[in-house]
Coordinates of C-alpha atoms and ligand atoms in Angstrom, one line a residue:
M286 CA -1.9 11.8 15.4
Q287 CA 1.7 10.8 16.0
Q288 CA 0.5 7.8 18.1
L289 CA -2.0 6.8 15.4
T290 CA 0.8 6.9 12.8
E291 CA 2.9 4.7 15.0
A292 CA 0.0 2.3 15.7
V293 CA -0.5 1.8 11.9
E294 CA 3.2 1.3 11.4
M295 CA 3.4 -1.3 14.1
G296 CA 0.2 -3.0 12.8
N297 CA -1.5 -2.4 16.2
L298 CA -5.1 -2.8 15.2
T299 CA -6.6 -2.2 18.7
D300 CA -4.7 1.1 19.2
A301 CA -5.4 2.2 15.6
K302 CA -9.1 1.8 16.2
R303 CA -9.1 3.4 19.7
L304 CA -7.0 6.4 18.6
T305 CA -9.1 7.0 15.6
D306 CA -12.2 7.1 17.8
E307 CA -10.5 9.3 20.3
L308 CA -9.4 11.8 17.6
L309 CA -13.0 11.9 16.2
K310 CA -14.4 12.5 19.7
A311 CA -11.9 15.3 20.2
G312 CA -13.3 17.0 17.1
K313 CA -10.6 16.2 14.5
A314 CA -11.9 16.1 11.0
P315 CA -12.0 12.6 9.4
L316 CA -9.9 13.8 6.4
E317 CA -7.3 15.2 8.8
I318 CA -7.1 11.9 10.6
V319 CA -6.5 10.1 7.3
E320 CA -4.0 12.6 6.0
Q321 CA -2.1 13.3 9.2
G322 CA -2.5 10.1 11.1
L323 CA -3.1 7.0 9.0
S324 CA -1.5 7.8 5.6
P325 CA 1.9 8.7 7.0
G326 CA 1.9 5.4 8.9
M327 CA 1.4 3.4 5.6
A328 CA 3.9 5.6 3.8
N329 CA 6.5 4.8 6.4
V330 CA 5.6 1.1 6.1
G331 CA 6.1 1.3 2.3
E332 CA 9.5 3.0 2.6
K333 CA 10.7 0.3 5.1
F334 CA 9.4 -2.4 2.8
K335 CA 11.2 -0.8 -0.1
S336 CA 14.5 -0.8 1.8
N337 CA 14.0 -4.4 3.1
Q338 CA 13.7 -3.3 6.7
I339 CA 10.3 -5.1 6.9
F340 CA 8.7 -7.9 4.8
V341 CA 5.3 -9.0 3.5
P342 CA 3.8 -10.2 6.8
E343 CA 4.6 -6.9 8.6
M344 CA 3.1 -5.0 5.7
L345 CA -0.1 -7.0 5.7
I346 CA -0.5 -6.5 9.4
A347 CA 0.0 -2.7 9.1
A348 CA -2.5 -2.7 6.2
R349 CA -5.0 -4.5 8.4
A350 CA -4.7 -1.8 11.1
M351 CA -5.1 0.9 8.5
K352 CA -8.2 -0.8 7.0
E353 CA -9.8 -1.2 10.4
A354 CA -9.3 2.5 11.3
M355 CA -10.5 3.5 7.8
S356 CA -13.7 1.5 8.2
H357 CA -14.7 4.0 11.0
L358 CA -13.9 7.0 8.9
E359 CA -15.2 6.0 5.4
P360 CA -18.9 6.6 6.2
L361 CA -18.1 10.0 7.6
L362 CA -15.9 10.9 4.6
V363 CA -18.6 9.8 2.2
R364 CA -21.3 11.8 4.2
A365 CA -19.1 14.9 4.0
G366 CA -18.7 14.4 0.2
I367 CA -15.0 13.8 0.5
T368 CA -13.9 11.2 -1.9
P369 CA -10.4 10.4 -3.2
K370 CA -9.4 12.5 -6.2
Y371 CA -8.1 9.7 -8.3
T372 CA -9.2 6.2 -9.2
V373 CA -6.9 3.3 -10.1
I374 CA -8.2 0.2 -11.8
L375 CA -6.0 -2.5 -10.5
G376 CA -5.7 -6.1 -11.6
T377 CA -3.5 -9.1 -12.4
V378 CA -3.5 -9.6 -16.1
Q379 CA -5.2 -12.4 -18.1
G380 CA -3.8 -15.9 -17.5
D381 CA -2.1 -14.9 -14.2
L382 CA -3.3 -16.0 -10.8
H383 CA -0.7 -14.3 -8.6
D384 CA -2.1 -11.6 -6.4
I385 CA 0.0 -11.1 -3.3
G386 CA 2.1 -8.3 -4.8
K387 CA -0.9 -6.7 -6.5
N388 CA -2.8 -6.6 -3.2
L389 CA 0.1 -4.9 -1.5
V390 CA 0.2 -2.3 -4.2
G391 CA -3.6 -1.8 -3.7
M392 CA -3.2 -1.4 0.0
L393 CA -0.5 1.3 -0.3
L394 CA -2.5 3.2 -2.9
K395 CA -5.5 3.2 -0.6
G396 CA -3.2 4.3 2.2
A397 CA -2.2 7.3 0.0
N398 CA -6.0 8.2 -0.3
I399 CA -6.3 7.0 -3.8
R400 CA -9.5 5.1 -4.7
V401 CA -8.7 1.5 -5.9
V402 CA -11.1 -0.7 -7.9
D403 CA -9.5 -4.1 -7.6
L404 CA -10.6 -6.4 -10.4
G405 CA -8.7 -9.3 -9.0
I406 CA -6.8 -11.9 -11.0
N407 CA -6.9 -13.2 -14.5
V408 CA -8.4 -10.0 -15.8
T409 CA -9.1 -9.7 -19.5
P410 CA -8.3 -6.6 -21.5
D411 CA -12.0 -6.1 -22.1
Q412 CA -12.7 -6.1 -18.3
F413 CA -10.0 -3.4 -17.8
V414 CA -11.6 -1.3 -20.5
A415 CA -15.1 -1.7 -19.1
A416 CA -13.9 -0.8 -15.6
V417 CA -12.1 2.4 -16.9
K418 CA -15.4 3.4 -18.5
E419 CA -17.5 2.6 -15.5
H420 CA -15.3 4.3 -12.9
N421 CA -13.8 7.2 -15.0
A422 CA -10.4 6.1 -13.9
S423 CA -7.1 8.0 -14.1
I424 CA -4.8 5.1 -14.0
V425 CA -4.8 1.4 -14.9
G426 CA -2.4 -0.7 -12.8
L427 CA -1.4 -4.0 -14.3
S428 CA 0.4 -6.8 -12.4
A429 CA 2.1 -9.9 -13.9
L430 CA 4.3 -12.5 -12.3
L431 CA 4.9 -14.8 -15.2
T432 CA 7.1 -14.2 -18.2
T433 CA 4.3 -15.7 -20.3
T434 CA 1.5 -13.3 -18.9
M435 CA 3.7 -10.2 -19.3
L436 CA 2.5 -10.2 -22.9
A437 CA -1.1 -9.7 -21.7
M438 CA 0.0 -6.3 -20.5
K439 CA 0.8 -5.2 -24.1
T440 CA -2.6 -6.6 -25.2
T441 CA -4.4 -4.7 -22.4
I442 CA -2.7 -1.4 -23.3
K443 CA -3.6 -1.9 -27.0
A444 CA -7.2 -2.5 -26.0
L445 CA -7.4 0.6 -23.9
R446 CA -5.9 2.8 -26.6
A447 CA -8.2 1.2 -29.2
A448 CA -11.2 2.0 -27.1
G449 CA -10.1 5.7 -27.1
Y450 CA -8.6 5.9 -23.6
D451 CA -5.4 7.7 -24.7
S452 CA -5.1 9.8 -21.6
V453 CA -5.6 7.0 -19.0
K454 CA -2.1 6.3 -17.6
V455 CA -0.9 2.7 -17.4
L456 CA 1.3 1.6 -14.6
I457 CA 2.8 -1.8 -14.6
G458 CA 4.8 -4.0 -12.2
G459 CA 5.5 -7.5 -11.1
A460 CA 8.7 -9.6 -10.6
P461 CA 9.6 -10.2 -14.2
V462 CA 8.6 -6.7 -15.4
T463 CA 11.3 -4.1 -16.1
A464 CA 11.4 -0.4 -17.0
Q465 CA 12.7 -1.4 -20.4
F466 CA 9.7 -3.7 -21.0
A467 CA 7.4 -0.9 -19.8
E468 CA 8.8 1.4 -22.4
E469 CA 8.7 -1.3 -25.2
I470 CA 5.0 -1.9 -24.7
G471 CA 4.0 1.7 -24.3
A472 CA 3.2 1.7 -20.6
D473 CA 3.4 5.2 -18.9
G474 CA 5.1 4.0 -15.8
Y475 CA 6.8 1.1 -14.1
A476 CA 7.4 0.4 -10.4
P477 CA 9.6 -2.3 -8.9
D478 CA 7.7 -2.4 -5.6
A479 CA 4.5 -1.3 -3.9
A480 CA 5.9 1.9 -2.3
S481 CA 7.4 3.0 -5.7
A482 CA 4.0 2.2 -7.3
V483 CA 2.4 4.9 -5.1
D484 CA 5.1 7.4 -6.0
M485 CA 4.7 6.6 -9.7
A486 CA 0.9 6.8 -9.5
K487 CA 1.1 10.3 -7.9
K488 CA 3.7 11.3 -10.6
L489 CA 1.5 10.1 -13.4
V490 CA -1.7 11.9 -12.3
T491 CA 0.2 15.2 -11.7
A492 CA 2.1 14.9 -15.0
Ligands
B1M278 CO1 3.9 -18.9 -8.9 N1 5.5 -18.6 -10.0 N2 3.2 -20.1 -10.3 N3 2.5 -19.3 -7.6 N4 5.0 -18.1 -7.6 C1 6.5 -17.6 -9.4 C2 6.2 -16.2 -9.9 C3 7.8 -18.2 -10.0 C4 8.9 -17.1 -10.2 C5 8.3 -19.4 -9.1 C6 9.6 -20.0 -9.7 O1 9.5 -20.8 -10.6 N5 10.7 -19.7 -9.1 C7 7.4 -18.8 -11.4 C8 7.4 -17.8 -12.6 C9 8.5 -18.1 -13.6 C10 8.4 -17.2 -14.7 O2 7.5 -17.1 -15.4 N6 9.5 -16.4 -14.7 C11 6.0 -19.2 -11.0 C12 5.2 -20.3 -11.7 C13 6.0 -20.9 -12.8 C14 3.9 -20.6 -11.4 C15 3.1 -21.7 -12.0 C16 3.1 -21.7 -13.6 C17 3.4 -23.0 -11.4 C18 2.8 -24.2 -12.0 O3 1.6 -24.4 -11.9 N7 3.6 -25.0 -12.7 C19 1.6 -21.3 -11.5 C20 1.0 -20.3 -12.5 C21 -0.4 -20.0 -12.2 C22 -1.0 -18.8 -13.0 O4 -0.8 -17.7 -12.5 N8 -1.6 -19.1 -14.1 C23 2.0 -20.6 -10.3 C24 1.1 -20.6 -9.2 C25 1.4 -20.0 -7.9 C26 0.5 -20.1 -6.7 C27 -1.0 -20.0 -7.1 C28 0.7 -21.4 -6.1 C29 1.0 -18.9 -5.8 C30 0.2 -17.6 -6.0 C31 -0.7 -17.3 -4.8 C32 -1.2 -15.9 -4.9 O5 -0.6 -15.0 -5.4 N9 -2.4 -15.8 -4.3 C33 2.4 -18.7 -6.4 C34 3.4 -18.1 -5.7 C35 3.1 -17.7 -4.3 C36 4.7 -17.8 -6.3 C37 5.9 -17.1 -5.6 C38 6.5 -18.2 -4.7 C39 5.7 -15.9 -4.8 C40 5.1 -14.7 -5.5 C41 4.8 -13.7 -4.5 O6 3.6 -13.5 -4.0 N10 5.8 -12.9 -4.1 C42 6.8 -16.8 -6.9 C43 8.3 -17.0 -6.7 C44 8.9 -15.8 -6.1 O7 8.6 -14.7 -6.4 N11 9.9 -16.1 -5.2 C45 6.2 -17.6 -8.0 C46 5.7 -11.8 -3.1 C47 5.1 -10.5 -3.6 C48 5.0 -9.5 -2.5 O8 6.0 -10.1 -4.6 O9 4.4 -10.5 -6.5 O10 6.8 -9.7 -7.0 P1 5.6 -9.7 -6.1 O11 5.1 -8.2 -6.0 C49 6.0 -7.1 -5.7 C50 6.6 -6.5 -6.9 O12 6.7 -7.3 -8.0 C51 5.7 -5.3 -7.2 O13 5.3 -4.9 -5.9 C52 5.1 -6.0 -5.1 C53 5.4 -5.6 -3.7 O14 6.7 -5.1 -3.6 N12 4.5 -5.4 -8.0 C54 4.0 -4.3 -8.6 C55 3.6 -6.4 -8.2 N13 2.6 -6.1 -9.0 C56 2.8 -4.7 -9.2 C57 2.0 -3.8 -9.9 C58 2.4 -2.5 -10.0 C59 3.6 -2.1 -9.4 C60 4.4 -3.0 -8.7 O15 1.8 -1.5 -10.6 C61 0.4 -1.7 -11.0

């Protein structure tokens, strides 16, 4: 397990795949491999990213290793009826095409065994509302990189509340976004980076 954690952290795709298969052959349960092997690796990566010890490329490489190992485990988890407890609907708000940060947030959320439905970029408030309904989501995660599109976050929250989704938590982030702005527009949480987004998502669902 420790070696698998390290393989993910180092972004070593070949070892991550091999070790996952070896652990399965040795009789380890798929969920145990996710929770004790893969997830700690991504959590370490998130922490290092937060403290500027590593940067976007290293994080993407680690996420690729995690994704590859997960592709071996997902069918087994589904067959065993084990699915993540929480769903996050994630997207970059209307008018905004930036997705690198949003994708990192999605990767770390998945690494924490949270289901992510990624709607992509330029997502309208109505699309967020429809996805919440379809996937019975606990959280909506909004990303914006432009001062002009930050305003679409407010519109999206209004649309969610108007549609009756009062208990769905809204988490927002992106370079121009601040905790103060989050409070002003009625978001439930703000995170300055991808690792903090995972911490905040966990906090919001257990609140
Ligand atoms: Co654009 N762009 N861009 N751009 N771009 C910025 C954002 C800008 C600051 C550059 C500048 O002028 N210095 C500026 C915005 C100014 C402003 O409004 N304050 C800008 C502009 C003006 C524009 C255009 C208008 C340019 C033009 O056409 N004249 C245009 C707008 C297009 C549109 O969206 N409608 C545009 C276009 C583009 C590209 C398409 C070329 C490209 C995007 C490619 C892509 O994403 N696939 C692009 C890029 C790459 C950038 C910069 C250079 C890099 C952004 C990035 O990916 N950062 C950016 C300048 C910069 O930031 N230095 C810039 C890395 C990423 C890991 O960080 O996205 O901040 P970030 O994500 C972080 C956190 O913010 C947080 O976690 C992430 C990981 O730690 N986070 C969340 C993000 N989302 C979160 C959600 C959460 C929680 C945390 O919860 C759900």
